[in-house]
XYZ file of C-alpha atoms in Angstrom:
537
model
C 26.142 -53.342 -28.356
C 27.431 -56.897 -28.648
C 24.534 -58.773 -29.514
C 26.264 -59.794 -32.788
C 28.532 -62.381 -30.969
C 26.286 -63.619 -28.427
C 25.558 -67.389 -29.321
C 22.241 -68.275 -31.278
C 20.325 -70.901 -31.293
C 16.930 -72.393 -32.018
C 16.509 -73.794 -29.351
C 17.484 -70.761 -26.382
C 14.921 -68.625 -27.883
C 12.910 -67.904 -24.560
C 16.487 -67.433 -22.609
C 17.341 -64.904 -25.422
C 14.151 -63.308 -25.003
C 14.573 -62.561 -21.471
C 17.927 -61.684 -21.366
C 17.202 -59.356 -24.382
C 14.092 -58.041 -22.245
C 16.113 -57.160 -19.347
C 19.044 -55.389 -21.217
C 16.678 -53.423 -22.834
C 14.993 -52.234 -19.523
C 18.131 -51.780 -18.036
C 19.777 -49.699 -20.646
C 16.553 -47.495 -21.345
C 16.255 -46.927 -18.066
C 19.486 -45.502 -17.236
C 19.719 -43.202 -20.447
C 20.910 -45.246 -23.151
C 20.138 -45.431 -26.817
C 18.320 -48.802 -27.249
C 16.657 -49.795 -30.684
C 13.451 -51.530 -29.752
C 13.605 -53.045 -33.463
C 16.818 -55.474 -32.026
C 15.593 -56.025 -28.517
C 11.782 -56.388 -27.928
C 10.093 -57.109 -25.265
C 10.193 -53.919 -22.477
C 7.226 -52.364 -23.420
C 6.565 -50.520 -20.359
C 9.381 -48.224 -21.494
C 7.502 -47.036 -24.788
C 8.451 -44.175 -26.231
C 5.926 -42.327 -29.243
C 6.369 -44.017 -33.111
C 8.061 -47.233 -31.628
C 5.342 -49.775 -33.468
C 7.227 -52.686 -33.053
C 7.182 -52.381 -29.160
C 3.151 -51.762 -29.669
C 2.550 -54.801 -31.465
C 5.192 -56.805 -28.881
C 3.301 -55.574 -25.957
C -0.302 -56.721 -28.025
C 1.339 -60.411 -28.532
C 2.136 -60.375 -24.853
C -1.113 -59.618 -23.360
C -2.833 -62.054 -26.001
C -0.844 -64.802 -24.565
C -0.551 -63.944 -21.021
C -4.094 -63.565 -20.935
C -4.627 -66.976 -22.448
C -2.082 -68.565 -19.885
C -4.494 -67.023 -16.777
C -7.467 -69.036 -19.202
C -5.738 -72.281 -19.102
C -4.166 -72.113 -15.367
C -8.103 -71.814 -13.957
C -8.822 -74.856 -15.776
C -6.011 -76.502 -15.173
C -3.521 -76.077 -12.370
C -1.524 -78.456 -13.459
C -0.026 -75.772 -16.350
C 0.824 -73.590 -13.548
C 4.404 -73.462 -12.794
C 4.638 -72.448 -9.060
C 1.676 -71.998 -6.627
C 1.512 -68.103 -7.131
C 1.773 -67.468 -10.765
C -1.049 -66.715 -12.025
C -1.329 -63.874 -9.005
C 1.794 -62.366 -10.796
C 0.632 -62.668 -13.814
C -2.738 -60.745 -13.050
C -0.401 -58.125 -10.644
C 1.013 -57.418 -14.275
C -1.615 -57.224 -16.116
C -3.977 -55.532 -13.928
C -1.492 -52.857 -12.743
C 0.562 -50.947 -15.779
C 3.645 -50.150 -15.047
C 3.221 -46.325 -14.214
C 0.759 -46.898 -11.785
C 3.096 -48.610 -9.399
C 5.039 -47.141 -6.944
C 8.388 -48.740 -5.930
C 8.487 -48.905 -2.012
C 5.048 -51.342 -2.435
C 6.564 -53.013 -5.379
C 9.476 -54.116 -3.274
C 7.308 -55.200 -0.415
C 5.025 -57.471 -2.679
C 8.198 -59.849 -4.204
C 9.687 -59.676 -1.398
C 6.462 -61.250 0.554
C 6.063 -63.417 -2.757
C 5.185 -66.650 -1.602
C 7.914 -68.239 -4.478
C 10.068 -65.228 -5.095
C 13.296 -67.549 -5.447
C 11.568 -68.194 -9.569
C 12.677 -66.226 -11.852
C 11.579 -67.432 -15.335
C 9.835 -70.100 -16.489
C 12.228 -71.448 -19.748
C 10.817 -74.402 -21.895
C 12.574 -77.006 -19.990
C 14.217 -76.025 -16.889
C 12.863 -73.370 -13.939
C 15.378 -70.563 -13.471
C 15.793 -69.563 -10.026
C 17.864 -67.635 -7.271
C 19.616 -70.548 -5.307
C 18.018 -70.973 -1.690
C 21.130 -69.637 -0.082
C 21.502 -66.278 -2.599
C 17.941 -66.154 -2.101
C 17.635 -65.701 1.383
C 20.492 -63.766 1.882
C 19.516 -61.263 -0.549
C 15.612 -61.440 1.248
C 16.925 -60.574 4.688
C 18.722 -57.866 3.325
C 15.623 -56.402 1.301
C 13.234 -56.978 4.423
C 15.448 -54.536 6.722
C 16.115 -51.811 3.887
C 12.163 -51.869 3.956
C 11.813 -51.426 7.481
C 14.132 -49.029 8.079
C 12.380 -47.167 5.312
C 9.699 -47.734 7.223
C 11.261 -46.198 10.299
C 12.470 -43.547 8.141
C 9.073 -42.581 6.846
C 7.059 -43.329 10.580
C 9.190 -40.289 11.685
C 8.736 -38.145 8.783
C 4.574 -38.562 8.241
C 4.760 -37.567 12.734
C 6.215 -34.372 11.777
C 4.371 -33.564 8.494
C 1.535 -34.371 11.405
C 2.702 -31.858 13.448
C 2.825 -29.022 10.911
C -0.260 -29.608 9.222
C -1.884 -29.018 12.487
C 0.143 -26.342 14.376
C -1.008 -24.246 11.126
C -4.778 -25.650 10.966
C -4.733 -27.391 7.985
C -5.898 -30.661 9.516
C -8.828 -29.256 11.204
C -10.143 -26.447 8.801
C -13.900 -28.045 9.106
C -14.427 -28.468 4.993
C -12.761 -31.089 2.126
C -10.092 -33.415 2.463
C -7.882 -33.999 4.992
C -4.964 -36.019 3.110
C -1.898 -35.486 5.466
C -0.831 -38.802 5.228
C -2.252 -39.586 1.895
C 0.056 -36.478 0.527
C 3.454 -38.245 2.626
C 2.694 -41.849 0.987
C 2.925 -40.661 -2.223
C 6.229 -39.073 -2.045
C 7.604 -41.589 -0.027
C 6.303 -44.734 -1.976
C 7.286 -43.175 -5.314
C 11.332 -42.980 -4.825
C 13.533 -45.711 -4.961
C 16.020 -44.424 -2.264
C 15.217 -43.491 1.465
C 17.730 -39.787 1.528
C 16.346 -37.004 0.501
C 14.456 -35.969 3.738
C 13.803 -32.504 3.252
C 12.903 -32.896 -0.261
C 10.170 -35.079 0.494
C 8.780 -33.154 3.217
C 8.858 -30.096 1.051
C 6.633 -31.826 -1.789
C 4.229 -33.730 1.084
C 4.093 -29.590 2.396
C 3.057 -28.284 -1.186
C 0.769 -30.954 -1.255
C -1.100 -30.434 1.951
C -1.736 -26.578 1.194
C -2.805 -27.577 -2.430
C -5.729 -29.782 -1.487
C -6.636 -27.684 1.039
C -6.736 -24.572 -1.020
C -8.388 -26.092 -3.982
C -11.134 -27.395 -1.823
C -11.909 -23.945 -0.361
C -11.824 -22.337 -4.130
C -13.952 -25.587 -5.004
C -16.256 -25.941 -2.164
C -16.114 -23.632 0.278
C -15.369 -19.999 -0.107
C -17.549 -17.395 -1.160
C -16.784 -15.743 -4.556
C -15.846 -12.549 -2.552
C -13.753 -14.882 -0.952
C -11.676 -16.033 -3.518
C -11.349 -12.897 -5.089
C -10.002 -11.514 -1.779
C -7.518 -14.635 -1.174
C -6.575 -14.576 -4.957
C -5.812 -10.889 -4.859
C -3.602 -11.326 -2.030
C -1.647 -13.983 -2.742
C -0.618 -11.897 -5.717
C 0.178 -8.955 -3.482
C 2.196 -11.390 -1.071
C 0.099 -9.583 1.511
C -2.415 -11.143 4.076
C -4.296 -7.525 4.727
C -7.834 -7.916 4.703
C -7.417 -11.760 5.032
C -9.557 -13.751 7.838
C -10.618 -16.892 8.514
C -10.074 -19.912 6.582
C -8.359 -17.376 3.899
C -5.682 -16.331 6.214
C -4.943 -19.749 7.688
C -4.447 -20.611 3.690
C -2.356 -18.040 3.512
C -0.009 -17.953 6.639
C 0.797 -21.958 5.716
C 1.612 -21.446 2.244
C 3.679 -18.140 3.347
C 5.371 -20.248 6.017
C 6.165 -22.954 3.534
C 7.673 -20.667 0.472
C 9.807 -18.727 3.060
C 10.681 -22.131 4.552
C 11.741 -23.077 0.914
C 13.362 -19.702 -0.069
C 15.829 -19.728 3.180
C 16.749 -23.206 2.400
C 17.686 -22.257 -0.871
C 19.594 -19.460 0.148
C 21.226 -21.411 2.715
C 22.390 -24.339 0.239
C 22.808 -22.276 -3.099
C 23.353 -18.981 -2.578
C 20.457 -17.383 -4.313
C 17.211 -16.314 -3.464
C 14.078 -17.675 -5.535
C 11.433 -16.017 -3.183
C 9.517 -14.062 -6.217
C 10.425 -17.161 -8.281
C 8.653 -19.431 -6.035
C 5.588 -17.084 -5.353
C 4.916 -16.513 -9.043
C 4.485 -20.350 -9.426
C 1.722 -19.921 -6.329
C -0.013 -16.932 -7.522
C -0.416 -18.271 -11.226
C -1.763 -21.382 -9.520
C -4.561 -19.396 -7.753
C -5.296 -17.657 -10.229
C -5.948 -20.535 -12.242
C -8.285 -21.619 -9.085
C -10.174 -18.653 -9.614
C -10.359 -18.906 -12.796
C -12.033 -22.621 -12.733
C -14.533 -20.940 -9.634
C -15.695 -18.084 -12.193
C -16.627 -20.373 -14.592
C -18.301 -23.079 -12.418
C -20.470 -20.408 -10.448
C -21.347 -18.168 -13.780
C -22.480 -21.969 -15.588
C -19.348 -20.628 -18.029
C -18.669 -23.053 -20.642
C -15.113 -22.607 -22.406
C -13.922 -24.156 -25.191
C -12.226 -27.605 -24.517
C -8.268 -26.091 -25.246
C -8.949 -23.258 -23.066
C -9.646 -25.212 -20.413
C -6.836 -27.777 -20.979
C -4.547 -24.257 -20.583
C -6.166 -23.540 -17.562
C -6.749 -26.750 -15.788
C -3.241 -28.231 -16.474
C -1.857 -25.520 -14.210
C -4.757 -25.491 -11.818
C -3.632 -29.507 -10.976
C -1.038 -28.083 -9.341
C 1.822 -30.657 -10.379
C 4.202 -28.410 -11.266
C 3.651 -26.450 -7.918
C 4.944 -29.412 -6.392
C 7.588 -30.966 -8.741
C 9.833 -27.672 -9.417
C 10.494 -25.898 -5.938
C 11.537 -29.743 -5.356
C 13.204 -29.541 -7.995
C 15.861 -26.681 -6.990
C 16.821 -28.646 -4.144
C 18.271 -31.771 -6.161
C 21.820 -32.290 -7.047
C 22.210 -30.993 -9.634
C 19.210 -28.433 -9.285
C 16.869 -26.675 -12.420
C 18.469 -23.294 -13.359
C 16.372 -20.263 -11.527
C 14.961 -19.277 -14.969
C 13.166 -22.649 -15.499
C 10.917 -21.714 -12.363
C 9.457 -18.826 -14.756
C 5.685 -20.095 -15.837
C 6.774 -18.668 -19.596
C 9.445 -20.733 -19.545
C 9.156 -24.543 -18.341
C 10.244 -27.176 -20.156
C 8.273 -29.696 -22.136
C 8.693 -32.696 -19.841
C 6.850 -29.921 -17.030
C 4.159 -29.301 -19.465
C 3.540 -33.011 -20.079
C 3.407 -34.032 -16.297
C 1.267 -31.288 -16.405
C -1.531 -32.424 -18.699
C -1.034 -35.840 -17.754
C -2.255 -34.815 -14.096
C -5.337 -32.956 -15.413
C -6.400 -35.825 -17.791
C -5.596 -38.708 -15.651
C -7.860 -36.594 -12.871
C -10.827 -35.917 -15.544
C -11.424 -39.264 -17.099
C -11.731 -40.377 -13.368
C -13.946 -37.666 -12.265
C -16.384 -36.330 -15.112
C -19.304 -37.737 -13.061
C -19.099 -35.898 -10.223
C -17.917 -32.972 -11.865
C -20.532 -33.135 -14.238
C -23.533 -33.314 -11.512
C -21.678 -30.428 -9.998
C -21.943 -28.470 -13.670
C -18.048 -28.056 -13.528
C -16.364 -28.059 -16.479
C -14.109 -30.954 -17.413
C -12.224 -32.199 -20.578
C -13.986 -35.372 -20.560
C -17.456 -33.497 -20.845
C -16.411 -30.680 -22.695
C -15.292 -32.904 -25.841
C -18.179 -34.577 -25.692
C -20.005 -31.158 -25.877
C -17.783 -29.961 -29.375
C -18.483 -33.634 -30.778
C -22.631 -33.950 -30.908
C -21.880 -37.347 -32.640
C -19.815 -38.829 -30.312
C -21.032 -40.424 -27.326
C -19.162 -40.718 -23.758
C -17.120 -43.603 -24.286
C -15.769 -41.770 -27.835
C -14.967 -39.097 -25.552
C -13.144 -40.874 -22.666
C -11.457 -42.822 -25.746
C -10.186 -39.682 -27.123
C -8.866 -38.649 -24.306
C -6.752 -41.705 -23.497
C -5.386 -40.914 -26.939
C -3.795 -37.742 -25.589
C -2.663 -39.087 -22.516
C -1.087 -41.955 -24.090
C 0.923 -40.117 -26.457
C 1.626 -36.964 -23.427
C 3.034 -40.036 -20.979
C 5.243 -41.599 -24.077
C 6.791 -38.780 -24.625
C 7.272 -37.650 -20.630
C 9.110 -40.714 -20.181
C 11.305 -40.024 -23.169
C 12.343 -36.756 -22.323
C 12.339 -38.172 -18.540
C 15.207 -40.832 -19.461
C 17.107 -39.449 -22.214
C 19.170 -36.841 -22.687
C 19.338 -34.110 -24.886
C 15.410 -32.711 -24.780
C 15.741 -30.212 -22.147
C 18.690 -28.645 -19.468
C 16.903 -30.680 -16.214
C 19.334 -33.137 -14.472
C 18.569 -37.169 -14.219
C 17.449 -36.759 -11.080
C 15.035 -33.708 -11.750
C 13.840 -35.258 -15.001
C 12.980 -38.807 -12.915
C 11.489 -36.539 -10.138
C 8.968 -35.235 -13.002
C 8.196 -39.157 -13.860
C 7.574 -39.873 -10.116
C 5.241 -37.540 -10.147
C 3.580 -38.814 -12.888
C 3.118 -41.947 -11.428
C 1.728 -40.837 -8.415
C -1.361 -39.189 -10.594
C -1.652 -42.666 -12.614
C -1.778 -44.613 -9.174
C -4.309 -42.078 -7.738
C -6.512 -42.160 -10.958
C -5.781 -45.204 -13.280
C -9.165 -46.786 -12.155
C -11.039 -44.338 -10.002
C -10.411 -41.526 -7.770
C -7.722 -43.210 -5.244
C -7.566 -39.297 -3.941
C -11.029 -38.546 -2.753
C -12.005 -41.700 -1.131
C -11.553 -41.863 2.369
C -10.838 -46.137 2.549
C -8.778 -46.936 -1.102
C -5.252 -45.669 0.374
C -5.476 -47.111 3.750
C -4.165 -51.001 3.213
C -1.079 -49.268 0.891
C -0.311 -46.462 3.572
C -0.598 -48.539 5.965
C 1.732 -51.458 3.983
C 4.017 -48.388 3.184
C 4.759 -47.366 6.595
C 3.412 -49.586 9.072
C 3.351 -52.708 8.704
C 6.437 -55.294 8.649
C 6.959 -57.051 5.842
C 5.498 -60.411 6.192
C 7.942 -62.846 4.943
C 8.413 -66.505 5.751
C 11.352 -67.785 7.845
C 13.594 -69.466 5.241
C 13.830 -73.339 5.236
C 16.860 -75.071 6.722
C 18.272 -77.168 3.636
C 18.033 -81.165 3.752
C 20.792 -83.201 4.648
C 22.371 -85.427 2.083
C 21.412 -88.886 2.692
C 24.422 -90.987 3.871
C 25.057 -94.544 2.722
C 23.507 -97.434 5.173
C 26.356 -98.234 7.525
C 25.702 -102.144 6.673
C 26.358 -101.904 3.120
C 29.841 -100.286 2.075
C 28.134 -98.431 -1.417
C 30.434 -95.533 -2.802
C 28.079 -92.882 -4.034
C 29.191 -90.508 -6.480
C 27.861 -86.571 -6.410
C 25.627 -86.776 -9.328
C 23.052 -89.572 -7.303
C 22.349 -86.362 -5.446
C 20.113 -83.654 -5.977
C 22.214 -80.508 -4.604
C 19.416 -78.685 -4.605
C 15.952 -80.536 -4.317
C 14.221 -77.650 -6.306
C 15.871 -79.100 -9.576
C 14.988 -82.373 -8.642
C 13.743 -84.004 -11.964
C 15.340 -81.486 -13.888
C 17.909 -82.173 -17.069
C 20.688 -80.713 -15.380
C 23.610 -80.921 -17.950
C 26.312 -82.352 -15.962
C 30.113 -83.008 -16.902
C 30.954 -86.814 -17.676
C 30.680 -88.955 -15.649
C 34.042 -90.181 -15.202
C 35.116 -86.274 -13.459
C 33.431 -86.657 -10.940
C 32.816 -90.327 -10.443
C 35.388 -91.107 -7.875
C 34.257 -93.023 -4.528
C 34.227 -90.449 -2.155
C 31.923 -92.364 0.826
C 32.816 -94.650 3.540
C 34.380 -92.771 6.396
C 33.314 -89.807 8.112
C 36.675 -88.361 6.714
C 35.354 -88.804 3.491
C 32.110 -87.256 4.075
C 33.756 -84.234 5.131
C 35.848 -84.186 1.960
C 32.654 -84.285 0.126
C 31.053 -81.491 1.979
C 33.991 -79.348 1.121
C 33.726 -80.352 -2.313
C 30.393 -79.586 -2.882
C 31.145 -76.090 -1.682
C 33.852 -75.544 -4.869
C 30.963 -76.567 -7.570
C 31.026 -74.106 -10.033
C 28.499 -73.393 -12.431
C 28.984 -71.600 -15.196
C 26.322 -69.953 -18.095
C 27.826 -71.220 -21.620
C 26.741 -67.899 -23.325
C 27.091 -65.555 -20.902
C 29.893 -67.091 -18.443
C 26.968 -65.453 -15.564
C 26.334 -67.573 -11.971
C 23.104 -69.160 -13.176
C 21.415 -71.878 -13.607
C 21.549 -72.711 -16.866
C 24.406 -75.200 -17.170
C 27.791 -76.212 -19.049
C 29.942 -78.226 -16.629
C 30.432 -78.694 -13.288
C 33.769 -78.658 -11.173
C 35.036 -79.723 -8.133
């Protein structure tokens, strides 16, 4: 708001840049009003019609990707040993396929975490002490996430077996694939019970869709469909029934919670979100055994519910503070940030699995444009859908962090972009979901395994004067820290702080003190950085 009186200069452009970047992240991402025409550079945090922040983000992948060129020729342009690493993390990665717990761990085991920014002529960075201090502190929040989450994934164990969901013989058994996803994706380790009730949903959704997909007879599904619309297990047996019994168990679970917390009880509310989600199942199952072929919009309508992400994301949802109104859990009436997370899910699924689907003769979006577009080939396809997702996720994240598009809470509308990410970590380059191996290192990172971080360095001593030769030092022949050795470290004259301090241990101790009073002070910002305007002691 105050960029007008902020200093300028020619030569502080890449400081400006970076504090500019920041600001802008920090402010969009806690629900301010940022113009992306004054501040540039957070591009992750798109939102639709914002051109400047497309052709920003274009510039910066031109020359990041010509700075990983130069550093394998040349290692000598390469700043710090694992650079280029960080550099590929970023652009490898995007933004919404990263989940925060496993973001944390990998800075934190960083091999130089302590740099910050490379500027043209000095290296910004955490000071050694700061540094560690604030490392220690990050390494045990981690682990007693980890504790936290050890506990929780042993008794989303527990359930998923005690109601045969584990063992049912057929699909995919992703317990603990299910947990890590919920658990990775938040920033904070509370919550409990909402996490376990999304990991829950989760569970009985893959299990479900893989009988309707794989597994149950057509007579079957009718029968399982028909009762889960009922609310009524008669006639139910079998793999049908232990469906059934789980997902009752879990929406009464859900619905005495509810009461319990809130006062009110969403029982029908929260079966009509399961029965329209069946029925969508069936739906797909008609088509794929009758070699159906519908028109590419009608099955958008259908398969965005069929994902099932809105199954998950509002029954969570009533159980935030603040929670969505009752009405909002009505399928005629969700919200467009729900509808976006929504078709997000089903694309970010189909452009990952039109192959298989396609030998299967399922219907997909991928497949099905290609079918209403004779001229188009597969890549046009898979190109046209990226389209829609890219505009769907620009606009999920703008109704997820501003205010004013719908009547969900912060917390409910950044549960909905969670959610999102999870999909885009699951598909952004394959199908994370169905392998059996991909998830295993990042579960196992996410829950298991300490954080591997080295033990920090005890500082140097100062070098004292030869006791044969009275010299009197002064404090700027010494490097106060040796990771700006070299540096042009804009000191105060000379003469303040020029005074002979050495010669007795008395003296020494005087300068120890000393040193621990240095100041330094930011000239346009009056921050603790590195970037400096005088020194005092």
């Amino acid at each position: 708001m105050n960029q007008d009186s902020w200093p300028k200069s020619t030569t502080s452009i890449a400081p400006q840049l970076y504090k500019d970047s920041l600001a802008f992240w920090l402010l969009r991402m806690h629900g301010f009003s940022v113009s992306p025409s004054t501040i540039s550079k957070g591009t992750d945090l798109m939102f639709s019609g914002e051109n400047e922040l497309e052709e920003a983000r274009s510039l910066s992948r031109k020359l990041l990707e010509k700075i990983i060129a130069m550093g394998n020729k040349d290692q000598r342009t390469v700043p710090f040993p694992s650079f280029l690493s960080v550099i590929k993390h970023e652009l490898r990665f995007p933004w919404m396929a990263r989940l925060d717990h496993l973001e944390h761990r990998m800075w934190m085991e960083e091999k130089d975490s302590t740099a910050l920014w490379m500027g043209k002529a000095s290296f910004h960075r955490l000071s050694s002490l700061h540094n560690d201090k604030l490392k220690q502190l990050a390494v045990q929040n981690y682990e007693f996430r980890q504790m936290i989450y050890k506990s929780e994934l042993e008794e989303l164990t527990r359930w998923s077996k005690s109601w045969g969901l584990s063992d049912m013989g057929f699909g995919r058994e992703k317990t603990a694939y299910c947990y890590f996803a919920i658990s990775a994706s938040t920033s904070l380790p509370q919550d409990s019970e909402t996490r376990l009730m999304v990991a829950k949903s989760a569970v009985v959704i893959t299990v479900a869709d893989d009988f309707y997909d794989m597994e149950g007879s057509l007579d079957d599904l009718e029968k399982i469909t028909e009762a889960v619309r009922r609310w009524d297990a008669k006639g139910l047996s079998g793999h049908s029934k232990t469906i059934f019994d789980a997902l009752d168990n879990l929406v009464n679970e859900l619905a005495r919670k509810h009461i319990r917390q809130r006062g009110t009880d969403i029982t029908d509310n929260l079966r009509n979100i399961w029965i329209e989600t069946f029925a969508s199942w069936f739906t797909e199952a008609k088509w794929s055994r009758s070699g159906f072929i519908p028109a590419a919009e009608e099955y958008l309508e259908t398969g965005m519910t069929s994902i099932a992400s809105h199954t998950i994301v509002l029954p969570a949802s009533c159980f935030l503070n603040p929670s969505i109104p009752t009405h909002q859990l009505n399928p005629a009436q969700y919200e467009s940030i729900t509808k976006s997370l929504m078709v997000i899910s089903r694309l970010l699924n189909d452009i990952q699995s039109y192959e298989k689907e396609r030998k299967q003769g399922k219907t997909n979006f991928v497949t099905l444009h290609l079918k209403e577009n004779p001229e188009a080939d597969i890549e046009d396809s898979v190109a046209y859908v990226r389209e829609i997702l890219d505009k769907k996720k620009k606009e999920l994240l703008e109704h997820a962090l501003m205010d004013g598009f719908n009547d969900f809470s912060k917390s409910c509308r950044h549960l909905h972009l969670s959610c999102a990410k999870v999909f885009q970590m699951f598909f952004d380059s394959s199908n994370r979901y169905d392998s059996n191996t991909e998830m295993l290192e990042d579960i196992q990172k996410a829950i298991y395994i300490p954080v591997e971080v080295a033990a920090p360095k005890p500082p140097k001593p100062l070098p004292l004067p030869s006791p044969s030769t009275k010299r009197y030092q002064t404090v700027t022949s010494y490097h106060i820290d040796q990771r700006f050795k070299n540096r042009n470290i804009g000191l105060a004259p000379r003469s303040v702080v020029s005074r002979p301090i050495f010669g007795t241990s008395e003296n020494e101790v005087k300068f120890e003190n000393q040193v621990k009073g240095i100041k330094f002070e930011n000239q346009a910002s009056g921050m603790l950085c590195p970037s400096w305007k005088r020194i005092e002691v």
